[in-house]
Short mmCIF file of C-alpha atoms and ligand atoms in Angstrom, two decimals:
data_model
loop_
_atom_site.label_atom_id
_atom_site.label_comp_id
_atom_site.label_asym_id
_atom_site.label_seq_id
_atom_site.Cartn_x
_atom_site.Cartn_y
_atom_site.Cartn_z
CA MET A 1 29.87 10.08 8.92
CA GLU A 2 30.28 7.75 5.94
CA VAL A 3 26.93 6.88 4.43
CA GLY A 4 25.85 3.25 4.48
CA SER A 5 27.07 2.59 8.02
CA GLU A 6 24.63 2.24 10.87
CA LEU A 7 23.63 5.51 12.47
CA THR A 8 23.80 5.98 16.22
CA MET A 9 21.51 8.99 16.43
CA VAL A 10 19.12 11.04 14.30
CA ARG A 11 18.39 14.58 15.49
CA SER A 12 15.58 16.83 14.24
CA LYS A 13 13.56 19.82 15.37
CA ARG A 14 10.42 18.06 14.11
CA VAL A 15 10.11 14.42 15.19
CA VAL A 16 6.62 12.93 14.85
CA LEU A 17 5.98 11.07 18.11
CA ASN A 18 2.80 9.31 19.21
CA SER A 19 1.47 12.32 21.03
CA ARG A 20 3.24 15.34 19.50
CA THR A 21 5.77 16.60 16.97
CA CYS A 22 8.78 18.11 18.71
CA PRO A 23 12.58 18.41 18.73
CA ALA A 24 14.16 15.08 19.67
CA ASP A 25 17.24 12.89 19.48
CA ILE A 26 16.50 9.32 18.35
CA VAL A 27 19.24 7.10 19.76
CA ILE A 28 19.84 3.95 17.69
CA LYS A 29 21.74 0.76 18.43
CA GLY A 30 21.69 -2.53 16.57
CA GLY A 31 19.07 -1.27 14.13
CA LYS A 32 16.63 -0.50 16.98
CA ILE A 33 15.50 2.73 18.61
CA VAL A 34 16.91 2.55 22.12
CA GLU A 35 15.65 5.91 23.42
CA ILE A 36 14.03 9.11 22.24
CA LEU A 37 15.35 12.17 24.04
CA THR A 38 13.06 15.22 24.14
CA ASP A 39 12.84 18.43 26.16
CA GLY A 40 16.52 19.16 25.77
CA ARG A 41 17.76 15.89 27.23
CA THR A 42 20.83 14.67 25.39
CA SER A 43 22.71 11.42 25.26
CA ALA A 44 26.35 11.82 26.17
CA GLN A 45 27.61 8.41 25.18
CA THR A 46 26.49 8.51 21.50
CA PRO A 47 29.57 8.27 19.25
CA ARG A 48 29.64 11.55 17.40
CA GLU A 49 30.69 10.29 13.99
CA LYS A 50 27.38 8.58 13.26
CA ILE A 51 24.99 11.36 14.27
CA LEU A 52 22.65 12.58 11.53
CA ASP A 53 21.31 16.07 12.32
CA VAL A 54 18.55 16.94 9.82
CA GLY A 55 17.70 20.37 11.22
CA ASP A 56 14.00 21.09 10.89
CA LEU A 57 13.27 18.39 8.31
CA VAL A 58 10.51 16.14 9.62
CA VAL A 59 11.49 12.73 10.96
CA MET A 60 8.63 10.22 10.98
CA ALA A 61 8.29 6.45 11.22
CA GLY A 62 8.98 4.85 7.85
CA ILE A 63 5.88 4.23 5.73
CA VAL A 64 4.48 0.68 5.79
CA ASP A 65 2.72 0.05 2.47
CA SER A 66 0.69 -3.14 2.91
CA HIS A 67 -0.64 -3.31 -0.66
CA VAL A 68 2.08 -3.66 -3.28
CA HIS A 69 2.04 -5.98 -6.28
CA VAL A 70 5.60 -7.13 -6.97
CA ASN A 71 5.16 -9.50 -9.86
CA GLU A 72 8.30 -11.60 -9.46
CA PRO A 73 8.79 -14.40 -10.34
CA GLY A 74 6.94 -14.79 -13.61
CA ARG A 75 6.10 -11.18 -14.53
CA THR A 76 9.25 -9.44 -13.40
CA ASP A 77 9.04 -7.25 -16.50
CA TRP A 78 5.89 -5.78 -14.91
CA GLU A 79 7.69 -5.16 -11.57
CA GLY A 80 10.42 -6.88 -9.61
CA TYR A 81 11.80 -6.68 -6.08
CA TRP A 82 14.86 -4.65 -7.09
CA THR A 83 12.88 -1.81 -8.72
CA ALA A 84 9.85 -1.99 -6.43
CA THR A 85 11.87 -1.78 -3.23
CA LYS A 86 14.21 0.85 -4.72
CA SER A 87 11.21 3.07 -5.49
CA ALA A 88 9.86 2.31 -2.01
CA ALA A 89 13.13 3.52 -0.48
CA ALA A 90 12.96 6.69 -2.60
CA GLY A 91 9.43 7.26 -1.30
CA GLY A 92 10.17 6.93 2.41
CA ILE A 93 8.57 3.48 2.50
CA THR A 94 10.59 1.22 4.81
CA THR A 95 8.34 -1.84 4.63
CA ILE A 96 6.25 -3.17 1.77
CA VAL A 97 3.92 -6.14 1.95
CA ASP A 98 3.81 -7.99 -1.33
CA MET A 99 0.48 -9.16 -2.73
CA PRO A 100 0.18 -12.86 -3.68
CA LEU A 101 -0.71 -12.08 -7.30
CA ASN A 102 0.50 -11.20 -10.40
CA SER A 103 3.62 -13.27 -9.86
CA ILE A 104 3.72 -16.68 -11.55
CA PRO A 105 3.26 -18.81 -9.62
CA PRO A 106 1.00 -16.86 -7.24
CA THR A 107 1.59 -17.19 -3.48
CA THR A 108 -1.13 -19.81 -3.00
CA THR A 109 0.94 -22.76 -1.73
CA LEU A 110 3.88 -23.18 0.65
CA GLU A 111 6.25 -24.09 -2.16
CA ASN A 112 5.17 -21.05 -4.20
CA PHE A 113 5.78 -18.88 -1.12
CA GLN A 114 9.22 -20.35 -0.66
CA MET A 115 9.99 -19.68 -4.32
CA LYS A 116 8.96 -16.05 -3.80
CA LEU A 117 11.25 -15.74 -0.78
CA GLN A 118 14.11 -17.16 -2.83
CA MET A 119 13.53 -14.59 -5.58
CA ALA A 120 13.23 -11.68 -3.15
CA ARG A 121 16.29 -12.51 -1.04
CA GLY A 122 19.19 -10.20 -1.91
CA GLN A 123 17.04 -7.90 -4.05
CA CYS A 124 15.28 -5.79 -1.44
CA PHE A 125 16.32 -2.26 -0.51
CA VAL A 126 13.64 -2.13 2.21
CA ASP A 127 11.95 -4.65 4.50
CA THR A 128 9.55 -6.88 2.61
CA ALA A 129 6.75 -9.09 3.93
CA PHE A 130 4.37 -11.27 1.93
CA TRP A 131 0.63 -11.94 1.86
CA GLY A 132 -0.56 -15.43 0.94
CA GLY A 133 -3.49 -15.96 -1.40
CA VAL A 134 -6.84 -17.70 -0.96
CA ILE A 135 -8.21 -19.28 -4.14
CA PRO A 136 -10.78 -22.05 -4.60
CA GLY A 137 -9.61 -25.30 -3.00
CA ASN A 138 -6.32 -24.19 -1.43
CA GLN A 139 -7.56 -24.16 2.16
CA SER A 140 -5.11 -26.93 3.13
CA ALA A 141 -2.20 -24.66 2.12
CA LEU A 142 -3.16 -21.85 4.50
CA LEU A 143 -1.85 -23.10 7.84
CA PRO A 144 1.52 -24.18 6.35
CA MET A 145 1.90 -20.66 4.86
CA ILE A 146 1.03 -19.10 8.23
CA LYS A 147 3.71 -21.26 9.87
CA ALA A 148 6.14 -20.12 7.14
CA GLY A 149 5.42 -16.49 8.04
CA VAL A 150 2.62 -14.88 6.05
CA PRO A 151 0.61 -12.44 8.23
CA GLY A 152 -2.60 -13.08 6.30
CA PHE A 153 -4.20 -13.77 2.94
CA LYS A 154 -5.81 -11.94 -0.01
CA CYS A 155 -8.76 -13.13 -2.06
CA PHE A 156 -10.94 -11.75 -4.85
CA LEU A 157 -14.74 -11.85 -5.14
CA ILE A 158 -14.47 -10.96 -8.85
CA HIS A 159 -12.03 -11.92 -11.63
CA SER A 160 -8.59 -10.82 -10.41
CA GLY A 161 -7.26 -9.82 -13.81
CA VAL A 162 -4.97 -12.86 -13.98
CA ASP A 163 -6.29 -16.38 -14.66
CA GLU A 164 -3.86 -18.14 -12.35
CA PHE A 165 -5.43 -16.37 -9.36
CA PRO A 166 -9.13 -17.30 -9.64
CA HIS A 167 -11.70 -15.49 -7.53
CA VAL A 168 -13.61 -17.26 -4.76
CA ALA A 169 -17.26 -18.03 -4.16
CA GLU A 170 -18.82 -18.06 -0.70
CA VAL A 171 -18.37 -21.82 -0.44
CA ASP A 172 -14.61 -21.39 -0.93
CA LEU A 173 -14.54 -18.63 1.69
CA GLU A 174 -16.37 -20.82 4.19
CA ALA A 175 -13.66 -23.48 3.79
CA ALA A 176 -10.84 -20.93 4.03
CA MET A 177 -12.27 -19.02 6.98
CA ALA A 178 -12.81 -22.23 8.92
CA GLU A 179 -9.05 -22.83 8.53
CA LEU A 180 -8.21 -19.27 9.62
CA GLN A 181 -10.38 -19.25 12.74
CA GLY A 182 -8.23 -18.78 15.82
CA THR A 183 -5.00 -18.13 13.89
CA GLY A 184 -5.12 -14.36 14.40
CA CYS A 185 -4.54 -13.98 10.66
CA VAL A 186 -6.35 -11.39 8.56
CA LEU A 187 -8.21 -12.09 5.31
CA LEU A 188 -8.06 -9.27 2.76
CA PHE A 189 -10.81 -8.92 0.18
CA HIS A 190 -10.90 -7.38 -3.25
CA ALA A 191 -14.55 -6.51 -2.65
CA GLU A 192 -16.33 -6.25 -5.98
CA LYS A 193 -18.71 -8.85 -7.37
CA GLU A 194 -20.54 -9.41 -10.62
CA LEU A 195 -24.27 -8.74 -10.18
CA GLU A 196 -27.11 -10.31 -12.12
CA ARG A 197 -28.34 -7.36 -14.13
CA VAL A 198 -32.15 -7.37 -13.88
CA ASN A 199 -32.66 -5.19 -16.90
CA PRO A 200 -29.30 -4.71 -18.57
CA PRO A 201 -28.99 -1.29 -20.22
CA ILE A 202 -29.92 -1.68 -23.86
CA HIS A 203 -27.59 0.51 -25.90
CA SER A 204 -28.60 1.64 -29.34
CA GLU A 205 -24.90 1.14 -30.08
CA ALA A 206 -22.02 -0.21 -27.93
CA PRO A 207 -20.66 2.57 -25.66
CA ASP A 208 -17.26 3.97 -26.64
CA PRO A 209 -14.54 1.93 -24.84
CA ARG A 210 -12.24 4.97 -25.01
CA ASP A 211 -14.63 6.96 -22.86
CA TYR A 212 -13.77 6.56 -19.17
CA THR A 213 -17.47 6.51 -18.18
CA THR A 214 -17.90 3.32 -20.23
CA PHE A 215 -15.46 1.59 -17.89
CA LEU A 216 -16.82 3.39 -14.80
CA ASN A 217 -20.36 2.25 -15.60
CA SER A 218 -19.14 -1.35 -15.90
CA ARG A 219 -17.83 -1.34 -12.27
CA THR A 220 -20.73 0.22 -10.36
CA ASP A 221 -20.98 1.12 -6.67
CA ASP A 222 -23.41 -1.71 -6.09
CA MET A 223 -20.79 -4.22 -7.22
CA GLU A 224 -18.67 -3.06 -4.28
CA LEU A 225 -21.67 -2.88 -1.95
CA GLY A 226 -22.78 -6.41 -2.84
CA ALA A 227 -19.31 -7.79 -2.18
CA ILE A 228 -18.88 -5.88 1.08
CA ARG A 229 -22.19 -7.23 2.38
CA ILE A 230 -20.81 -10.75 1.88
CA VAL A 231 -17.57 -9.83 3.69
CA ILE A 232 -19.53 -8.41 6.64
CA LYS A 233 -21.75 -11.50 6.85
CA LEU A 234 -18.76 -13.87 6.88
CA CYS A 235 -16.84 -11.62 9.26
CA PHE A 236 -19.59 -11.97 11.88
CA GLN A 237 -20.06 -15.66 11.13
CA TYR A 238 -16.41 -16.73 11.47
CA LYS A 239 -15.06 -13.94 13.71
CA VAL A 240 -11.98 -13.78 11.48
CA HIS A 241 -10.43 -10.31 11.01
CA CYS A 242 -11.58 -9.23 7.53
CA HIS A 243 -9.99 -6.31 5.68
CA ILE A 244 -11.50 -4.56 2.68
CA VAL A 245 -8.72 -3.45 0.33
CA HIS A 246 -8.84 -0.34 -1.87
CA LEU A 247 -12.33 0.88 -1.01
CA SER A 248 -13.48 3.15 -3.83
CA SER A 249 -17.24 3.53 -3.29
CA ALA A 250 -18.17 5.84 -0.41
CA GLU A 251 -21.66 4.33 -0.59
CA ALA A 252 -20.24 1.42 1.41
CA VAL A 253 -19.12 3.62 4.32
CA PRO A 254 -22.42 3.44 6.27
CA ILE A 255 -22.62 -0.38 6.20
CA ILE A 256 -18.94 -0.64 7.17
CA GLN A 257 -19.51 1.78 10.05
CA GLU A 258 -22.62 -0.12 11.20
CA ALA A 259 -20.82 -3.49 11.08
CA ARG A 260 -17.91 -2.15 13.15
CA LYS A 261 -20.26 -0.60 15.68
CA ALA A 262 -21.87 -4.04 15.99
CA GLY A 263 -18.45 -5.51 16.76
CA ALA A 264 -17.33 -6.97 13.43
CA PRO A 265 -13.52 -7.44 13.33
CA LEU A 266 -13.48 -5.44 10.10
CA THR A 267 -10.93 -2.93 8.79
CA VAL A 268 -10.77 -1.01 5.54
CA GLU A 269 -8.22 0.82 3.42
CA THR A 270 -8.43 3.22 0.55
CA THR A 271 -5.70 4.23 -1.87
CA HIS A 272 -3.98 7.39 -3.04
CA HIS A 273 -5.70 7.09 -6.41
CA TYR A 274 -9.20 7.43 -4.98
CA LEU A 275 -8.13 10.34 -2.77
CA SER A 276 -6.12 12.25 -5.40
CA LEU A 277 -7.84 11.51 -8.73
CA ALA A 278 -11.44 11.92 -9.88
CA ALA A 279 -13.40 10.50 -12.82
CA GLU A 280 -14.18 13.99 -14.12
CA GLU A 281 -10.48 14.61 -14.80
CA ILE A 282 -9.68 11.37 -16.66
CA PRO A 283 -9.15 12.10 -20.36
CA THR A 284 -10.51 9.92 -23.15
CA GLY A 285 -8.18 6.99 -23.81
CA ALA A 286 -6.04 7.66 -20.71
CA THR A 287 -5.95 4.01 -19.70
CA HIS A 288 -3.05 4.49 -17.27
CA TYR A 289 -5.78 5.74 -14.92
CA LYS A 290 -7.57 2.38 -15.06
CA CYS A 291 -7.78 0.45 -11.84
CA CYS A 292 -10.37 -1.83 -10.22
CA PRO A 293 -12.49 -0.74 -8.47
CA PRO A 294 -12.53 2.38 -10.63
CA ILE A 295 -11.69 5.95 -9.67
CA ARG A 296 -15.10 7.51 -9.10
CA GLY A 297 -16.35 11.11 -9.11
CA ARG A 298 -15.28 14.11 -7.04
CA CYS A 299 -18.33 13.89 -4.78
CA ASN A 300 -17.43 10.29 -3.93
CA GLN A 301 -13.84 11.38 -3.30
CA GLU A 302 -14.90 14.01 -0.78
CA LYS A 303 -16.97 11.40 1.06
CA LEU A 304 -13.90 9.12 1.25
CA TRP A 305 -11.91 12.00 2.80
CA SER A 306 -14.71 12.52 5.35
CA ALA A 307 -14.71 8.81 6.20
CA LEU A 308 -10.92 8.98 6.60
CA LYS A 309 -11.21 11.98 8.91
CA ALA A 310 -13.92 10.17 10.93
CA GLY A 311 -11.70 7.10 11.36
CA ILE A 312 -14.11 4.84 9.46
CA ILE A 313 -11.40 4.20 6.84
CA ASP A 314 -8.34 2.97 8.75
CA MET A 315 -5.43 3.38 6.39
CA VAL A 316 -4.14 4.61 3.02
CA VAL A 317 -1.97 2.46 0.74
CA SER A 318 -0.68 2.51 -2.83
CA ASP A 319 -2.12 -0.64 -4.44
CA HIS A 320 0.90 -0.32 -6.71
CA SER A 321 -0.15 -2.61 -9.58
CA PRO A 322 2.10 -1.99 -12.59
CA CYS A 323 2.29 -3.86 -15.88
CA THR A 324 4.30 -3.49 -19.06
CA ALA A 325 3.35 -0.37 -21.06
CA ASP A 326 1.83 -2.34 -23.95
CA LEU A 327 -0.80 -3.89 -21.66
CA LYS A 328 -2.14 -0.43 -20.92
CA ARG A 329 -3.33 -0.26 -24.55
CA LEU A 330 -2.52 3.44 -24.82
CA GLU A 331 -2.41 3.24 -28.60
CA THR A 332 -6.12 2.30 -28.70
CA GLY A 333 -7.08 3.88 -25.37
CA ASP A 334 -9.51 1.03 -24.83
CA PHE A 335 -10.40 1.11 -21.12
CA MET A 336 -12.27 -2.18 -21.38
CA THR A 337 -9.24 -4.27 -22.44
CA ALA A 338 -6.40 -2.32 -20.78
CA TRP A 339 -4.74 -3.73 -17.66
CA GLY A 340 -6.41 -2.56 -14.45
CA GLY A 341 -3.77 -1.29 -12.07
CA ILE A 342 -1.90 1.97 -11.41
CA SER A 343 1.84 2.37 -10.90
CA SER A 344 2.60 4.84 -8.09
CA LEU A 345 4.42 3.17 -5.19
CA GLN A 346 7.13 5.81 -4.81
CA PHE A 347 4.80 8.77 -4.43
CA GLY A 348 2.33 7.65 -1.78
CA LEU A 349 3.50 9.98 0.96
CA PRO A 350 3.54 13.20 -1.14
CA LEU A 351 0.34 12.19 -2.94
CA PHE A 352 -1.49 11.76 0.34
CA TRP A 353 0.09 14.80 2.02
CA THR A 354 -0.54 17.19 -0.92
CA ALA A 355 -4.30 16.63 -0.59
CA ALA A 356 -4.43 15.93 3.16
CA ARG A 357 -2.65 19.13 4.23
CA GLN A 358 -5.48 21.16 2.63
CA ARG A 359 -8.06 19.17 4.58
CA GLY A 360 -6.62 19.74 8.02
CA PHE A 361 -4.86 16.39 8.41
CA THR A 362 -1.70 16.54 10.53
CA LEU A 363 1.67 14.85 10.32
CA HIS A 364 0.41 12.69 13.17
CA ASP A 365 -2.66 11.62 11.17
CA THR A 366 -0.33 10.78 8.29
CA MET A 367 1.76 8.53 10.52
CA ASN A 368 -1.36 6.79 11.83
CA LEU A 369 -2.88 6.23 8.40
CA MET A 370 0.24 5.22 6.45
CA CYS A 371 2.51 3.69 9.10
CA LYS A 372 0.86 2.67 12.34
CA ASN A 373 -2.39 1.18 11.07
CA THR A 374 -0.82 -0.61 8.13
CA ALA A 375 1.84 -2.08 10.43
CA LYS A 376 -0.97 -3.30 12.70
CA LEU A 377 -2.80 -4.89 9.76
CA CYS A 378 0.18 -7.09 8.97
CA GLY A 379 1.03 -7.91 12.57
CA ILE A 380 4.31 -5.97 12.81
CA GLU A 381 3.15 -3.09 15.01
CA ASP A 382 5.51 -4.23 17.77
CA ARG A 383 8.42 -3.49 15.41
CA LYS A 384 7.24 -0.86 12.97
CA GLY A 385 4.78 1.94 12.28
CA SER A 386 5.69 4.47 14.99
CA LEU A 387 8.73 5.81 16.86
CA ALA A 388 9.30 4.28 20.28
CA PRO A 389 12.13 2.55 22.14
CA GLY A 390 12.38 -1.10 21.07
CA LYS A 391 11.02 -0.53 17.57
CA ASP A 392 13.08 -0.88 14.42
CA ALA A 393 14.92 2.33 13.53
CA ASP A 394 12.87 2.78 10.35
CA LEU A 395 12.64 6.49 9.57
CA VAL A 396 11.68 8.81 6.75
CA VAL A 397 13.23 12.30 6.66
CA TRP A 398 11.06 14.60 4.55
CA ASN A 399 9.96 18.19 4.02
CA PRO A 400 6.16 18.56 4.04
CA ASP A 401 6.50 22.13 2.76
CA LYS A 402 8.80 21.34 -0.19
CA GLU A 403 7.06 21.14 -3.56
CA PHE A 404 8.53 19.00 -6.33
CA GLU A 405 7.50 17.68 -9.74
CA VAL A 406 7.01 14.01 -10.58
CA LYS A 407 9.48 13.61 -13.43
CA GLU A 408 10.20 10.37 -15.28
CA SER A 409 13.89 10.79 -14.35
CA ILE A 410 13.16 10.35 -10.63
CA ILE A 411 10.88 7.32 -10.96
CA TYR A 412 12.59 4.07 -9.96
CA HIS A 413 9.80 1.52 -10.40
CA LYS A 414 9.77 -0.52 -13.60
CA ASN A 415 6.68 1.01 -15.16
CA LYS A 416 7.25 4.75 -15.30
CA LEU A 417 3.83 5.27 -16.85
CA THR A 418 1.83 6.73 -14.02
CA PRO A 419 -1.10 9.18 -13.95
CA TYR A 420 1.00 11.39 -11.67
CA LEU A 421 3.70 12.24 -14.23
CA GLY A 422 4.15 16.02 -14.35
CA ARG A 423 2.12 16.56 -11.20
CA ARG A 424 3.52 18.96 -8.56
CA LEU A 425 3.38 17.46 -5.07
CA TYR A 426 4.19 18.63 -1.55
CA GLY A 427 6.35 16.47 0.68
CA GLU A 428 9.73 15.70 -0.83
CA VAL A 429 11.52 12.72 0.72
CA PHE A 430 15.22 13.34 1.48
CA ILE A 431 16.44 10.34 3.48
CA THR A 432 15.06 6.87 4.18
CA ILE A 433 16.51 4.77 6.99
CA VAL A 434 15.80 1.07 7.52
CA ARG A 435 16.88 -0.40 10.82
CA GLY A 436 19.44 2.34 11.35
CA ASN A 437 20.94 2.21 7.85
CA ILE A 438 20.48 4.93 5.22
CA VAL A 439 18.96 3.16 2.19
CA TYR A 440 18.07 6.36 0.28
CA LEU A 441 19.77 9.78 0.38
CA GLN A 442 18.55 12.43 -2.06
CA GLY A 443 18.59 10.32 -5.20
CA GLN A 444 21.36 7.97 -4.06
CA PHE A 445 21.09 4.41 -2.69
CA PRO A 446 24.11 4.03 -0.41
CA THR A 447 23.41 0.49 0.77
CA LEU A 448 22.84 -2.34 -1.66
CA PRO A 449 19.88 -4.72 -1.23
CA SER A 450 20.36 -7.55 1.18
CA GLY A 451 18.72 -10.74 2.27
CA GLU A 452 18.02 -9.56 5.76
CA HIS A 453 15.22 -7.34 4.47
CA ILE A 454 12.96 -10.38 4.17
CA LEU A 455 10.31 -10.32 6.90
CA VAL A 456 8.74 -13.72 7.13
CA ASN A 457 6.96 -13.17 10.39
CA ALA A 458 6.25 -10.48 12.87
CA ASN A 459 9.22 -11.05 15.09
CA SER A 460 12.04 -11.92 12.80
CA ALA A 461 13.79 -10.89 9.66
CA THR A 462 15.83 -13.60 8.00
N1 LIG B 1 -4.28 -8.22 -10.29
C1 LIG B 1 -4.14 -6.98 -9.79
O1 LIG B 1 -3.07 -6.45 -9.63
N2 LIG B 1 -5.28 -6.34 -9.45
C2 LIG B 1 -5.19 -5.06 -8.85
N3 LIG B 1 -5.67 -4.15 -9.81
C3 LIG B 1 -6.26 -2.96 -9.60
N4 LIG B 1 -6.38 -2.50 -8.39
O2 LIG B 1 -6.71 -2.35 -10.55
C4 LIG B 1 -6.05 -5.10 -7.60
O3 LIG B 1 -5.56 -4.66 -6.57
O4 LIG B 1 -7.15 -5.59 -7.69
ZN1 LIG B 2 -7.74 -5.57 -5.80
ZN1 LIG B 3 -4.05 -4.74 -5.48
#
């Protein structure tokens, strides 16, 4: 079977289905799954030359990473579609959803969105969808962007890190949420807010900016809690689906749980960084670990895992937020002025699995947390996120028991500076298939990017 042509069947002894993991033949036609044959049933009419038999490698729905900052146009040297989607393909990620910021211009108007689409077309190795952005005063741009195909919007309750994407106050959110009512769209929140410090800590001398705790103490749990209380209030008030991105503080879990029990249309994600890294292990000056909200302590991390296990946290994403190496200020190690954002898109699946497998999570849980629930968040669950007839033939073929080392030579995203360099992870990805085509095969990229990977709304790809 020559690589790069559309497959007609993928066979494995370990296919992760909705209810079990078992031997199965996944029959593919026109980029869609047409049937999944289990219990020894076989399909006679499948042309033999395009059958991919992967033995006992695991076949799972392709990962849907709904939190990826591709900074093109405008900051393509931070990350662009070519390198971001190439690293996604190498990581078993078959769909990314691009955040509306750090590109210039940000995705805050219809024309800016259309410019983004133009830049992305022909550069994407995997399917790519796009979030719009809510900033002060752009409420009239929201419905036109929904019509043009964004599944929802992102906003910040604190400075976003880039001036061209200002954060919102409650009055701006009231205007935006009034526009979103009844659209079925989701509003994503970077939920941290500046708090009036009643008695600011008086330091005999300024704390050392190279010391990670200096940064950690500047982004406290109550900054997340304060922001999340606002999200919950507005969520009940407007009955718009609200989604808390990259939850770091486990102190917020009880109020999130209580709001959901009371019927708030509220979902929440955490990221691989908060599940795999802990404040205690971050060396002085190691600013490549800086992200906002910050990576907190081990005890907090264990509480996030418990919330994940309990289904209070719905999904796990990368929040891939790279920049050029100089902005990480490694030469000074100053956490307070370094860029906040971690580069890690390609390694989400092994990062999660390496820690999850020790905590009793199954392959099935992994599919729910990294594929199914993220697909649902961005309104593409009818096409992606699990294996079933009628869905896109988006598959990742991987070995959960194979350990490998994160080496610079295998990193495809622009900024190779990641806290995970040198780390040994379980869960090597071997093959990634998007709509029946092999886009990654053990270090090779057999099919070049194409325009049809642009997903501008749930039921079409241009
Ligand atoms: N402008 C950003 O990329 N910000 C991101 N930065 C992080 N997470 O440190 C984010 O998701 O807030
Ligand atoms: Zn954020
Ligand atoms: Zn982000």
